[in-house]
Structures are given as C-alpha cells and as structure tokens.
Coordinates of C-alpha atoms and ligand atoms in Angstrom, one line a residue:
Chain A
M1 CA 80.2 -73.9 116.1
G2 CA 76.6 -73.0 115.9
K3 CA 75.4 -70.4 113.4
T4 CA 72.8 -67.6 113.4
I5 CA 70.3 -67.3 110.6
I6 CA 72.4 -64.6 108.8
E7 CA 75.6 -66.6 109.1
K8 CA 73.9 -69.6 107.6
I9 CA 72.4 -67.7 104.6
I10 CA 75.4 -65.6 103.7
G11 CA 77.8 -68.5 104.2
E12 CA 75.9 -70.6 101.7
Y13 CA 76.0 -67.7 99.2
S14 CA 79.6 -66.9 99.4
N15 CA 80.7 -70.6 99.5
K16 CA 82.5 -70.0 102.8
D17 CA 82.1 -70.9 106.4
V18 CA 81.5 -67.4 107.8
I19 CA 81.0 -65.9 111.2
A20 CA 80.1 -62.4 112.3
G21 CA 82.8 -59.9 111.5
D22 CA 83.9 -61.6 108.2
F23 CA 83.8 -59.7 104.9
V24 CA 82.5 -61.5 101.8
V25 CA 81.4 -60.9 98.3
A26 CA 78.1 -62.8 98.0
K27 CA 75.7 -63.7 95.1
V28 CA 72.4 -61.8 95.2
D29 CA 69.0 -63.4 94.2
V30 CA 66.7 -60.4 94.1
T31 CA 67.5 -56.7 93.6
A32 CA 65.0 -53.8 93.8
V33 CA 64.8 -50.1 93.5
Q34 CA 62.0 -47.6 94.0
D35 CA 61.3 -44.3 92.3
G36 CA 63.2 -42.2 94.9
T37 CA 66.4 -44.2 94.4
G38 CA 66.0 -46.0 91.1
P39 CA 66.9 -43.1 88.7
L40 CA 70.2 -42.5 90.5
T41 CA 70.9 -46.2 90.5
I42 CA 70.4 -46.4 86.7
E43 CA 72.6 -43.3 86.2
E44 CA 75.4 -44.8 88.3
I45 CA 75.6 -48.0 86.3
K46 CA 75.2 -46.2 83.0
K47 CA 78.2 -44.0 83.9
I48 CA 80.5 -47.1 84.3
G49 CA 79.1 -48.8 81.2
L50 CA 77.1 -51.5 83.0
E51 CA 73.6 -50.7 82.0
Q52 CA 72.5 -54.3 82.4
A53 CA 70.7 -56.6 84.7
K54 CA 72.3 -59.9 85.7
N55 CA 69.0 -61.5 86.7
P56 CA 66.3 -59.4 84.9
L57 CA 63.4 -61.5 86.1
R58 CA 64.4 -60.9 89.7
T59 CA 65.3 -57.2 89.2
I60 CA 62.2 -55.1 90.1
L61 CA 61.7 -51.4 89.7
F62 CA 58.9 -50.0 91.8
I63 CA 57.0 -46.8 91.2
D64 CA 55.5 -46.4 94.6
H65 CA 56.9 -43.3 96.5
A66 CA 55.5 -40.6 94.2
A67 CA 52.7 -42.5 92.5
P68 CA 50.8 -41.1 90.7
S69 CA 53.4 -38.5 90.1
P70 CA 52.6 -35.0 91.4
R71 CA 55.0 -33.1 89.2
K72 CA 56.9 -33.3 85.9
E73 CA 60.4 -33.8 87.4
L74 CA 59.1 -37.0 89.0
S75 CA 57.2 -38.1 85.9
N76 CA 60.5 -37.9 84.1
S77 CA 62.2 -40.0 86.7
H78 CA 59.5 -42.6 86.3
K79 CA 60.2 -42.6 82.6
I80 CA 63.9 -43.4 83.2
M81 CA 62.8 -46.5 85.2
R82 CA 60.3 -47.6 82.5
E83 CA 63.0 -47.3 79.9
F84 CA 65.6 -49.2 81.9
A85 CA 63.1 -52.0 82.6
K86 CA 62.3 -52.3 78.9
K87 CA 65.9 -52.2 77.8
T88 CA 67.1 -54.9 80.3
G89 CA 64.0 -57.0 80.5
S90 CA 63.6 -56.3 84.2
I91 CA 60.3 -56.1 85.9
L92 CA 58.5 -52.8 86.4
S93 CA 55.9 -52.4 89.2
E94 CA 53.7 -49.6 88.0
V95 CA 51.7 -46.8 89.7
G96 CA 49.1 -48.4 91.9
E97 CA 50.6 -51.9 92.2
G98 CA 51.8 -51.1 95.7
V99 CA 54.7 -50.5 98.1
C100 CA 57.9 -52.2 97.1
H101 CA 58.4 -54.2 100.4
Q102 CA 54.8 -55.5 100.4
R103 CA 55.2 -56.5 96.7
L104 CA 58.6 -58.1 97.3
A105 CA 57.2 -60.3 100.0
E106 CA 54.0 -61.1 98.1
D107 CA 55.7 -62.3 94.9
Y108 CA 59.5 -62.3 94.8
V109 CA 61.5 -63.2 97.9
N110 CA 61.9 -66.8 99.3
P111 CA 63.4 -68.2 102.5
G112 CA 67.1 -68.5 102.4
E113 CA 67.6 -66.0 99.6
I114 CA 69.5 -62.7 99.5
L115 CA 67.6 -59.5 98.6
I116 CA 69.4 -56.2 98.2
G117 CA 67.1 -53.2 97.8
A118 CA 67.6 -49.4 97.4
D119 CA 65.3 -48.6 100.2
S120 CA 66.0 -48.8 104.0
H121 CA 62.9 -51.0 104.8
T122 CA 64.1 -53.8 102.5
C123 CA 64.6 -55.6 105.8
T124 CA 60.8 -56.4 105.7
S125 CA 61.4 -59.6 103.8
G126 CA 63.6 -60.9 106.6
A127 CA 60.3 -62.2 108.1
L128 CA 60.4 -64.9 105.4
G129 CA 63.8 -66.2 106.6
A130 CA 65.6 -64.4 103.9
F131 CA 68.6 -62.0 104.3
A132 CA 67.1 -58.8 103.0
T133 CA 68.8 -55.4 103.5
G134 CA 68.6 -51.9 102.3
M135 CA 71.5 -50.1 100.6
G136 CA 72.1 -47.1 98.5
S137 CA 71.9 -46.6 94.8
T138 CA 75.5 -47.5 93.9
D139 CA 75.6 -50.7 95.9
V140 CA 72.2 -51.8 94.4
G141 CA 73.2 -50.7 90.9
I142 CA 76.2 -52.9 91.0
A143 CA 74.2 -55.7 92.5
I144 CA 71.7 -55.4 89.6
A145 CA 74.5 -55.3 87.0
L146 CA 76.8 -58.0 88.4
G147 CA 74.5 -60.0 90.7
K148 CA 76.9 -59.5 93.6
V149 CA 77.4 -57.4 96.7
W150 CA 80.1 -57.0 99.3
L151 CA 79.0 -57.6 102.9
K152 CA 80.2 -57.6 106.4
I153 CA 78.5 -60.3 108.4
P154 CA 76.8 -58.5 111.3
E155 CA 76.6 -59.8 114.9
T156 CA 73.0 -60.8 115.9
I157 CA 70.9 -59.6 118.8
K158 CA 68.4 -62.3 119.7
I159 CA 65.0 -61.0 120.7
I160 CA 62.9 -63.7 122.6
V161 CA 59.2 -62.9 122.9
N162 CA 56.9 -65.1 125.0
N163 CA 53.3 -65.1 126.1
E164 CA 50.2 -63.6 124.5
F165 CA 49.4 -60.0 123.7
Q166 CA 46.5 -58.4 125.6
P167 CA 43.5 -57.6 123.4
G168 CA 44.3 -54.4 121.6
V169 CA 48.1 -54.9 121.6
Y170 CA 49.9 -56.0 118.4
A171 CA 53.3 -56.6 116.8
K172 CA 53.5 -52.9 116.1
D173 CA 53.3 -52.1 119.8
L174 CA 56.0 -54.8 120.4
I175 CA 58.4 -53.3 117.9
L176 CA 57.9 -49.7 119.1
H177 CA 58.5 -50.9 122.6
L178 CA 61.7 -52.7 121.6
I179 CA 63.0 -49.6 119.7
G180 CA 62.2 -47.5 122.7
L181 CA 64.1 -49.9 124.9
I182 CA 67.3 -50.3 122.8
G183 CA 67.2 -46.9 121.0
A184 CA 67.4 -45.8 117.4
D185 CA 71.0 -46.9 117.2
G186 CA 70.7 -49.9 119.6
A187 CA 71.3 -52.4 116.8
T188 CA 73.6 -50.3 114.4
Y189 CA 75.8 -52.7 112.3
K190 CA 73.9 -55.7 113.8
A191 CA 71.1 -58.0 112.8
L192 CA 68.0 -58.8 114.9
E193 CA 66.6 -62.3 115.2
F194 CA 63.0 -62.5 116.5
T195 CA 62.1 -65.8 118.2
G196 CA 60.0 -67.2 121.1
K197 CA 56.5 -68.5 121.4
T198 CA 54.8 -65.2 120.6
I199 CA 56.7 -65.1 117.2
K200 CA 56.0 -68.8 116.5
N201 CA 52.3 -68.2 116.8
M202 CA 52.4 -64.9 114.9
S203 CA 50.8 -64.3 111.4
M204 CA 53.1 -63.4 108.5
S205 CA 51.5 -60.0 108.5
N206 CA 52.6 -59.2 112.0
R207 CA 56.0 -60.7 111.4
F208 CA 56.5 -58.4 108.5
T209 CA 55.7 -55.5 110.8
L210 CA 58.5 -56.6 113.1
S211 CA 61.1 -57.1 110.4
N212 CA 60.1 -53.9 108.6
M213 CA 61.1 -51.8 111.6
A214 CA 64.4 -53.5 112.4
V215 CA 66.2 -50.6 110.6
E216 CA 64.6 -48.1 113.0
A217 CA 66.9 -49.6 115.7
G218 CA 69.7 -49.2 113.1
A219 CA 69.8 -53.0 112.2
K220 CA 71.0 -54.4 108.9
A221 CA 68.3 -57.1 109.0
G222 CA 65.4 -58.4 111.0
L223 CA 65.3 -62.1 110.7
I224 CA 62.6 -64.7 111.6
E225 CA 63.1 -68.5 111.0
S226 CA 60.8 -70.0 108.4
D227 CA 58.2 -72.4 109.5
E228 CA 54.7 -73.8 108.7
I229 CA 53.2 -70.2 108.8
T230 CA 55.8 -69.1 106.3
E231 CA 55.0 -72.1 104.1
K232 CA 51.3 -71.4 104.3
Y233 CA 51.9 -67.8 103.2
L234 CA 54.1 -69.0 100.3
I235 CA 51.3 -71.4 99.2
S236 CA 48.7 -68.6 99.4
R237 CA 50.9 -66.6 97.1
G238 CA 51.3 -69.5 94.7
R239 CA 54.9 -70.5 95.3
G240 CA 54.7 -73.2 98.0
E241 CA 57.5 -75.1 96.3
K242 CA 60.0 -72.3 97.2
F243 CA 59.6 -73.1 100.9
K244 CA 62.8 -73.9 102.7
K245 CA 63.4 -74.3 106.4
I246 CA 65.9 -71.7 107.7
K247 CA 66.7 -71.8 111.4
A248 CA 69.5 -70.7 113.7
D249 CA 71.5 -73.5 115.5
N250 CA 70.7 -73.9 119.1
D251 CA 74.4 -73.1 120.0
A252 CA 74.6 -70.1 117.7
I253 CA 76.5 -67.2 119.2
Y254 CA 74.6 -63.9 119.8
E255 CA 75.9 -60.5 120.7
K256 CA 73.1 -60.1 123.2
V257 CA 69.8 -61.7 124.2
I258 CA 66.7 -59.6 125.1
E259 CA 63.6 -61.2 126.5
I260 CA 60.2 -59.6 126.3
D261 CA 57.0 -60.7 128.0
A262 CA 54.3 -59.8 125.4
S263 CA 51.5 -60.0 128.0
K264 CA 53.0 -57.0 129.8
L265 CA 52.9 -54.7 126.7
K266 CA 50.4 -51.9 126.3
P267 CA 49.5 -50.0 123.1
T268 CA 52.7 -48.0 122.4
I269 CA 53.2 -44.7 120.7
S270 CA 56.4 -43.1 119.2
C271 CA 56.2 -39.4 119.9
P272 CA 57.8 -36.7 117.7
H273 CA 60.5 -36.6 116.3
T274 CA 62.3 -39.9 116.8
V275 CA 61.0 -43.5 116.7
D276 CA 62.7 -44.4 120.0
N277 CA 60.8 -41.6 121.8
T278 CA 58.2 -44.0 122.9
T279 CA 55.5 -44.0 125.6
T280 CA 52.3 -46.0 126.2
V281 CA 49.0 -44.7 125.0
D282 CA 47.5 -44.4 128.5
K283 CA 50.2 -41.8 129.4
L284 CA 49.3 -39.5 126.6
K285 CA 46.6 -37.0 127.5
D286 CA 44.8 -34.6 125.2
V287 CA 46.8 -35.1 122.1
K288 CA 44.5 -33.9 119.4
V289 CA 45.0 -35.3 115.9
D290 CA 44.4 -33.5 112.7
Q291 CA 45.2 -36.4 110.4
V292 CA 45.2 -40.2 110.9
F293 CA 47.0 -42.3 108.3
I294 CA 46.6 -46.1 108.0
G295 CA 48.8 -47.8 105.5
T296 CA 52.5 -48.3 104.5
C297 CA 54.9 -51.2 104.3
T298 CA 54.7 -51.4 108.0
N299 CA 50.9 -51.7 108.5
G300 CA 49.0 -51.5 105.2
R301 CA 48.2 -55.2 104.9
I302 CA 44.8 -56.8 104.8
E303 CA 45.1 -57.9 108.4
D304 CA 45.7 -54.3 109.4
L305 CA 42.7 -53.1 107.4
R306 CA 40.6 -55.7 109.1
V307 CA 41.5 -54.5 112.5
A308 CA 40.9 -50.9 111.6
A309 CA 37.6 -51.7 109.9
S310 CA 36.4 -53.7 112.9
I311 CA 36.8 -50.5 115.0
L312 CA 35.4 -48.1 112.4
K313 CA 32.3 -50.2 111.5
G314 CA 29.2 -48.1 111.9
K315 CA 31.2 -45.2 113.4
K316 CA 32.1 -41.8 112.1
V317 CA 35.5 -40.2 111.9
N318 CA 35.7 -37.2 114.3
P319 CA 34.8 -34.0 112.4
G320 CA 38.1 -32.4 113.4
T321 CA 40.2 -35.2 112.0
R322 CA 40.9 -36.5 108.5
L323 CA 41.4 -40.3 108.0
L324 CA 43.5 -41.5 105.1
V325 CA 43.6 -45.2 104.2
V326 CA 46.2 -46.5 101.8
P327 CA 46.3 -50.3 101.1
A328 CA 49.9 -51.4 100.8
S329 CA 49.3 -53.2 97.4
K330 CA 46.7 -53.8 94.7
N331 CA 46.3 -57.3 96.1
V332 CA 45.5 -55.9 99.5
F333 CA 43.1 -53.3 97.9
S334 CA 41.1 -55.9 96.0
Q335 CA 40.9 -58.2 99.0
A336 CA 39.6 -55.3 101.1
L337 CA 37.0 -54.6 98.4
K338 CA 35.9 -58.2 98.4
E339 CA 35.6 -58.2 102.2
E340 CA 33.7 -54.8 102.0
L341 CA 36.2 -53.2 104.3
I342 CA 36.5 -50.3 101.9
D343 CA 32.7 -49.6 102.3
I344 CA 33.2 -49.4 106.0
F345 CA 36.0 -46.9 105.7
V346 CA 34.2 -44.7 103.2
E347 CA 31.0 -44.7 105.3
A348 CA 33.0 -43.7 108.3
G349 CA 34.3 -40.8 106.4
A350 CA 37.8 -42.0 105.3
V351 CA 39.6 -41.1 102.1
I352 CA 41.0 -44.1 100.2
M353 CA 44.1 -43.6 98.2
T354 CA 46.2 -45.3 95.5
P355 CA 48.1 -48.4 96.8
G356 CA 51.7 -47.3 97.4
C357 CA 53.6 -45.2 100.0
G358 CA 50.9 -42.6 100.3
P359 CA 51.7 -39.7 102.7
C360 CA 54.5 -41.6 104.5
V361 CA 57.4 -39.8 102.8
G362 CA 55.8 -36.4 102.3
V363 CA 56.2 -36.3 98.5
H364 CA 52.8 -36.3 96.9
C365 CA 49.8 -36.3 99.2
G366 CA 48.6 -35.9 102.8
I367 CA 51.2 -33.3 103.6
L368 CA 50.8 -31.7 107.1
G369 CA 50.1 -28.0 107.7
D370 CA 52.2 -26.1 110.3
D371 CA 51.7 -27.4 113.8
E372 CA 49.4 -30.1 112.6
V373 CA 49.5 -33.5 114.3
C374 CA 49.3 -36.8 112.4
L375 CA 48.9 -40.3 114.0
A376 CA 50.3 -42.7 111.4
T377 CA 50.8 -46.5 111.2
Q378 CA 54.1 -45.9 109.3
N379 CA 57.6 -46.6 110.7
R380 CA 59.1 -43.2 110.9
N381 CA 58.3 -39.8 112.5
F382 CA 61.4 -37.8 111.8
Q383 CA 61.0 -34.1 111.5
G384 CA 59.9 -33.1 108.0
R385 CA 59.1 -36.7 107.2
M386 CA 55.5 -36.0 106.0
G387 CA 56.5 -32.9 104.0
N388 CA 56.6 -30.2 106.6
P389 CA 59.3 -29.7 109.3
K390 CA 56.7 -27.9 111.3
G391 CA 54.4 -31.0 111.5
Y392 CA 54.3 -33.5 114.4
I393 CA 54.1 -37.3 113.7
Y394 CA 53.1 -39.9 116.2
L395 CA 53.3 -43.6 115.4
S396 CA 51.0 -46.4 116.5
S397 CA 49.3 -49.7 115.5
P398 CA 46.3 -49.6 113.1
A399 CA 43.9 -50.3 116.1
T400 CA 45.1 -47.2 118.0
A401 CA 45.0 -45.2 114.8
A402 CA 41.5 -46.2 113.9
Y403 CA 40.1 -45.6 117.4
S404 CA 41.8 -42.2 117.6
A405 CA 40.3 -41.2 114.2
I406 CA 36.9 -41.6 115.9
T407 CA 37.7 -39.8 119.1
G408 CA 39.9 -37.1 117.5
Y409 CA 42.5 -37.6 120.2
I410 CA 45.2 -40.3 120.6
S411 CA 43.2 -42.9 122.4
D412 CA 43.6 -46.4 123.9
P413 CA 42.1 -49.1 121.6
R414 CA 41.7 -51.5 124.6
Q415 CA 38.5 -49.5 125.3
V416 CA 36.9 -51.1 122.2
I417 CA 38.9 -54.3 121.5
K418 CA 38.1 -57.1 123.8
S419 CA 39.5 -60.2 122.0
V420 CA 43.0 -61.2 120.9
A421 CA 44.2 -61.3 117.3
V422 CA 47.5 -62.8 116.2
Chain B
M1 CA 96.0 -35.4 102.3
I2 CA 95.4 -32.8 104.9
K3 CA 92.1 -30.9 104.9
K4 CA 91.4 -27.7 106.8
G5 CA 88.0 -26.1 107.6
K6 CA 85.6 -24.8 110.1
A7 CA 83.3 -27.0 112.3
W8 CA 79.5 -26.8 111.9
K9 CA 78.0 -28.6 114.9
F10 CA 74.8 -30.6 114.9
G11 CA 73.1 -32.8 117.5
N12 CA 72.4 -36.5 117.7
D13 CA 70.1 -38.5 115.3
I14 CA 70.4 -36.2 112.3
S15 CA 68.3 -38.1 109.8
T16 CA 68.3 -38.3 106.0
D17 CA 65.0 -36.4 106.2
H18 CA 66.9 -33.5 107.8
I19 CA 69.7 -33.7 105.2
A20 CA 67.7 -34.3 102.1
P21 CA 64.0 -33.8 102.8
G22 CA 61.4 -35.9 101.0
R23 CA 59.4 -32.7 100.1
L24 CA 62.3 -31.8 97.8
F25 CA 62.1 -35.2 96.0
H26 CA 61.8 -33.6 92.6
L27 CA 65.3 -32.1 93.0
R28 CA 66.8 -35.6 93.1
S29 CA 67.3 -35.2 89.3
N30 CA 69.2 -31.9 89.9
L31 CA 71.7 -32.6 92.6
P32 CA 73.6 -29.2 92.5
E33 CA 70.2 -27.5 93.1
F34 CA 69.3 -30.0 95.8
A35 CA 72.7 -29.3 97.5
K36 CA 71.6 -25.7 98.1
H37 CA 69.1 -27.2 100.6
V38 CA 71.5 -29.6 102.3
L39 CA 70.5 -30.1 106.0
E40 CA 67.8 -27.5 105.6
D41 CA 65.4 -29.2 108.1
A42 CA 68.1 -29.2 110.8
D43 CA 69.4 -25.7 110.2
S44 CA 67.7 -23.6 107.5
Q45 CA 70.7 -21.3 107.2
F46 CA 73.4 -23.9 107.0
A47 CA 73.7 -24.2 103.2
K48 CA 73.9 -20.4 102.9
N49 CA 76.4 -19.9 105.7
M50 CA 78.9 -22.8 105.2
S51 CA 82.1 -22.4 103.2
L52 CA 83.8 -24.7 100.8
G53 CA 85.9 -27.2 102.7
D54 CA 84.1 -26.9 106.1
F55 CA 83.2 -30.0 108.2
I56 CA 79.9 -31.2 109.5
V57 CA 80.4 -32.3 113.1
A58 CA 77.6 -34.2 114.8
G59 CA 76.7 -36.4 117.7
S60 CA 75.7 -40.0 117.5
N61 CA 73.8 -41.9 114.8
F62 CA 74.3 -39.4 112.0
G63 CA 72.4 -40.2 108.8
L64 CA 69.8 -42.5 110.2
G65 CA 66.7 -43.2 108.1
S66 CA 66.3 -43.7 104.4
S67 CA 68.8 -45.3 102.0
R68 CA 68.7 -42.2 99.7
E69 CA 72.3 -41.8 98.5
H70 CA 71.3 -38.3 97.6
A71 CA 72.0 -37.4 101.3
P72 CA 75.8 -38.0 101.2
Q73 CA 75.8 -36.8 97.5
I74 CA 74.5 -33.3 98.3
I75 CA 76.8 -33.0 101.3
K76 CA 79.7 -33.7 99.0
I77 CA 78.5 -31.5 96.2
A78 CA 77.9 -28.6 98.7
G79 CA 81.7 -28.8 99.3
I80 CA 81.9 -30.3 102.8
N81 CA 85.3 -31.9 103.3
A82 CA 84.2 -34.7 105.7
V83 CA 81.5 -35.5 108.2
M84 CA 82.6 -36.2 111.8
A85 CA 80.3 -37.9 114.3
K86 CA 80.4 -40.1 117.3
S87 CA 78.7 -42.8 115.2
F88 CA 76.9 -43.2 111.9
A89 CA 73.9 -45.1 110.7
R90 CA 74.8 -48.1 108.7
I91 CA 73.3 -47.4 105.3
F92 CA 74.5 -43.8 105.3
F93 CA 78.0 -45.0 106.2
R94 CA 78.2 -47.3 103.2
N95 CA 76.7 -44.7 100.9
A96 CA 79.1 -42.0 101.9
I97 CA 82.1 -44.2 101.3
N98 CA 80.7 -45.6 98.0
I99 CA 80.5 -42.0 96.6
G100 CA 83.8 -40.9 98.1
L101 CA 82.7 -38.7 101.0
P102 CA 85.1 -39.3 103.9
L103 CA 83.5 -40.1 107.3
V104 CA 85.3 -39.6 110.5
E105 CA 84.2 -41.5 113.7
C106 CA 85.6 -39.6 116.7
N107 CA 84.7 -38.0 120.0
T108 CA 83.0 -34.9 118.7
D109 CA 82.4 -33.5 122.2
L110 CA 85.9 -32.2 121.9
I111 CA 84.9 -29.8 119.1
N112 CA 82.8 -26.7 119.4
Q113 CA 80.8 -24.7 116.8
G114 CA 83.2 -22.7 114.6
D115 CA 86.4 -24.4 115.7
E116 CA 89.1 -24.6 113.1
L117 CA 90.0 -28.2 112.3
E118 CA 92.7 -30.0 110.4
L119 CA 91.9 -33.6 109.3
N120 CA 94.7 -36.0 108.4
L121 CA 93.0 -39.3 107.4
E122 CA 96.3 -41.2 106.9
N123 CA 97.5 -40.5 110.4
G124 CA 94.0 -40.9 111.8
V125 CA 94.0 -37.6 113.6
V126 CA 91.8 -34.5 113.8
K127 CA 93.7 -31.5 115.0
N128 CA 91.5 -28.9 116.7
L129 CA 93.5 -25.8 115.9
T130 CA 91.2 -23.5 118.0
Q131 CA 91.5 -25.6 121.1
N132 CA 95.0 -26.9 120.3
S133 CA 94.2 -30.5 120.9
D134 CA 94.4 -33.8 118.9
I135 CA 91.4 -36.1 118.6
K136 CA 91.8 -39.8 117.6
I137 CA 89.9 -41.3 114.8
T138 CA 88.4 -44.8 114.8
P139 CA 90.0 -46.5 111.7
L140 CA 87.8 -47.6 108.8
P141 CA 87.8 -51.3 107.7
D142 CA 90.2 -52.2 105.0
V143 CA 87.5 -52.8 102.5
M144 CA 86.2 -49.2 102.9
I145 CA 89.7 -47.7 102.7
K146 CA 90.2 -49.5 99.3
I147 CA 86.9 -48.1 98.0
L148 CA 87.7 -44.6 99.2
N149 CA 91.2 -44.8 97.6
D150 CA 89.7 -45.9 94.3
G151 CA 87.4 -42.9 94.4
G152 CA 84.2 -44.7 95.3
L153 CA 82.6 -48.1 94.5
A154 CA 81.5 -47.3 90.9
K155 CA 85.1 -46.3 90.1
H156 CA 86.4 -49.4 91.8
I157 CA 84.2 -51.6 89.6
E158 CA 85.0 -49.6 86.5
K159 CA 88.7 -50.1 87.2
Y160 CA 88.6 -53.9 87.8
G161 CA 85.4 -55.0 86.1
D162 CA 84.5 -56.8 89.4
F163 CA 84.9 -56.7 93.1
K164 CA 88.6 -56.8 94.1
L165 CA 88.1 -55.9 97.8
I166 CA 88.6 -59.1 99.7
Ligands
SF4_501 S1 55.6 -46.9 102.8 FE1 57.0 -45.3 103.8 S2 58.6 -46.5 104.7 FE2 57.5 -47.9 103.4 S3 58.7 -47.8 101.5 FE3 57.1 -46.3 101.3 S4 58.0 -44.4 102.0 FE4 59.3 -46.1 102.7

C-alpha cells in the first residue's frame, strides 16, 4: 500500500511499517527549545535526573523571543539556557542570531529527518521534506535527554495547488486563504501535504511560509516533498550532501484532497482575532493602521524583504503609521545590508530591529496601545498576541504590509506590483 | 476518582494567548504567580472568581496556538479539576496529559455557566447535577491513559527510565 510523506519518514525511524493511526516511539534527529519554553524544559528533565542531551550537536537552544531581554526575570531565564548548553555541550543560538525556525531551516534540519521543537511553528521545517513538529516542554525535554519521542501517525490532507499567482499574490495569501477555507481546527490531529505545479515551482522561502502556518489550521505538520529546489537551498547553506529525495507514493491514502487554483487568489487578510477570519484585501475599506510589522518566522526572509523594499524604494511611510522591520536571522540581515535593502527601509522611515521574533509575541517591543491596529506579516492575530488584549492585529503578505505602510490604510499591493515573483 | 465542581463556560477557539498571555512572559519562572492570571485575556475576573476544583467548560479547539506548557500548568496550579471542551488543539492536548491535567472531550452544549458537575473519568461520564443529565465522554487513547495514570510523562520516564507506552 502506498505511503504519505509522514508515514514514510516515521516508519523508517521507528523500524516499523506504519500507517496513519499507529502509535510509535521514534528516534529524533534534532531537538530545539526557545527562551519561552526552554527554561521549563530544562527544569523538567532536571527534576527526573536527566539533565543531559543525547545528541548535543543537534540540540539547539534559541534565545529569540525576548532578545535582547527587556527585564531581569527573562535575563535569568536566558542564563539557565546558557548554563544548560555549556553543561551538556548543546548549541546556543544567542541574542540576535535569529528566530528558531529560520535558523533550524538554515543550518540544522535535513530532508527525511525528525525535528521536535518546543515551539508550535516547528512545522516550518516540513518544507524541507522533514517531519518537524511542535510539542511542549516535557515532550521536548525527554526527546533532548533520551533522543526519542512517542508519536501517533496522523492522517494527511493533500493540498494540490496549480497555476500561477497573479502579480502581488504570494504563498502567504495562499495559506491564509486555505486556513480561511478549512478553519483554525480544519486539520487538527492531521498533517498537511502541499503539492501541485505551483508548489513545484515555488522558492524555498515561500514553501517555508506555507509549512510555517500549517499549525494555524491545527495541523501537526506541513510537508512538502524534497526536490531540486530543496537541494539547491541545501547547497546554498553548505550542506548539499544532506539532500535526500522524500516523496509520497502515487497510491498513498489521504484523508481528504483539496484543490486550489492559485491564479484565482487575491491578496488575503486575516482579520482580528482569529487566523481563519479571512477576507480579500479589496473587501476591506478604510482600515487605518497604526503599526506595520514586517518580519517573523513566517515572512522575515530575504525574499520577503526584497518584495517589501521594491515597494518602499523612494517612498515614505505614512506619517500616521510606524513601520517595524525585523529580519528573521542574522544571515538575512547581513544579506539585506549587502543588497542595500536596509538603506531603502531606513530612508522610507522604517525602524530596523534585532533579528529574532520582534513584536510578534508581545514580550519586548512593538506592543500595541489600546484600540491600535497592526498589520503584520506574522502567523497569528489572537487577542492579546502583541502584548495588549485591546489591540487589533491583521495578517498579510509582506507586499500588502509594505504598501499599506505607505498609504496608512490596509491597501491592495496589486496597485503597485505588476510582475510575478515565485 | 469522582470530581465535583462548578462549570465556567468559555467560547470556541480559546488560545494559549488567552490562557497564558505573552505579555506575562516574565512570570513563566513563577508559575503560582502566573496562575493568578489564568485565562485573564478571555475573562479578566475568572482567576479571582473561580473556586478550587471547578471545571473549565469550553467550545471547540480549546488551547490553540503556542506550545507553551505553562498554559495547562497554570490551569492545574489554579486548582481546576479538568477542562471540558468539544475539541482540543493538538499540542495543548499532549501538554495537558503530559503534566497530568485531565481533559474531557464531550458535548459541552449540554452544560451552562454555573452548572454543578460530577466527573467520573473511569466510567467516562460527566453528570450535570444541575440539569440532572449524563454526558458521554470520548475516551482517551491508551497511551494517554497510561501517562495520566503514571502522573504525567516525566513521572512515567522517571519510573521506567524509558518509554513503556506501546
Ligand atoms: S516569530 Fe512569532 S511565531 Fe515565529 S517563533 Fe517567534 S514568536 Fe513564534
């Protein structure tokens, strides 16, 4: 019987022929925590006498959510992580090195591997043809200590996307559209597999955006088969030898198949306070924005900054709007410097901040005032997400965000983007 | 074990940002203090008004969002007996069981704010004492029952030195 990507990967790792619904204990390749979940993870394994890392060189502790630290309690949490890394020989990703998911994709995860991370958007690395999923501190702590995890193999929903996007429409619009279609719990306990011609032609950057948001439909993973584009990406990151072809069988069994015609999509927006509360940009009239935020593990990559810079070049941010730009990693930041994108942002009136999560999670910067509206390229708009339950968060692509920063209102980027980017 | 308490009703899509807001990140190192703010962004008076042993009763997709285990932790520390919902988000589901907070999947439309409930996990029934009705529970998978019975995943591993679930 044919297998889905997830059945193939987990089957190999648990030495069993598995299908959806089976429970297994599987070996884990890469484990990760961030500064919001890491201290509790360390405490949990200390409590049971397992303060150790089974694969220290593939155990990474990221300081990204509250980096640099805004208060002493968080500085002390960071210290716990530094000490654990030192003691176990694990890897520490310091303040300014970037968001965990971007860093994991850049340097640590390979096709066919299993990554367990204490952060819900760990599913981002699924775009590499890896099984990557988010869990809590206890699960990840035990995976760090023992190199194993228990798993239930989820059923898979196959998302087939064909045709080209219109100019001004991107992977972000596609994934927001999909979540609007199936709902915030439309894939709970399931995996998503993205396939079709649109995906085959898509850059890794856009693929990461899709996989990143799988969890916003409740999914355990968002998988994409590995191909030449994956291989090129790995080569560009200096580990081409890690490439491996991972692909579902033609006769694999899916829970459901959803087909999407990419050419019919418009720039899409999630309105407050749930990600599945979507609409198209042309239906939103007169939504004034106080803050625009371009960045995060969803859309803080160099390709995203290029799109935003192409719109902001020679223009000024609206006087009633603040624009915050946060490169997802130090690598992205230095590339943006080289390409002089940062100059464009600064001249337009943007504020550039430390690579990391930035204002996304409402911990250390860019917190909204009462009744303020933010248009963000992040993946979540829950009430209170950006530090104030009285704030309103809309989600969009970097193009929509950049153009809206100029107009001061949520605006349709098709008015300025005339050619297609993949 | 039979547990009794009062129902506190919440709607659909209660996220981990409602339960354990990011703006209180610094309290993650002080969970008893954090627990005083549990669900603050869904109902600012909840932590103050609830009593030890009460139940949280919600609609669908409870606990969506972040993987922060602090969310089920502070619900448990606040003294909630169990969370009942029509459905739960996946990561929250695992986290709650891993730390020993019982979750009950059932038709919560049959429960109103303030109803007195009696939960019997072994029999798989919630008795609504106020409305004099029985509500059936969707059973947990065996793996999760084993973890709950051992007092959570950390205790399970401490006991066996490895996974003895499957
Ligand atoms: S950028 Fe936002 S969504 Fe991504 S890891 Fe950081 S806080 Fe989470």
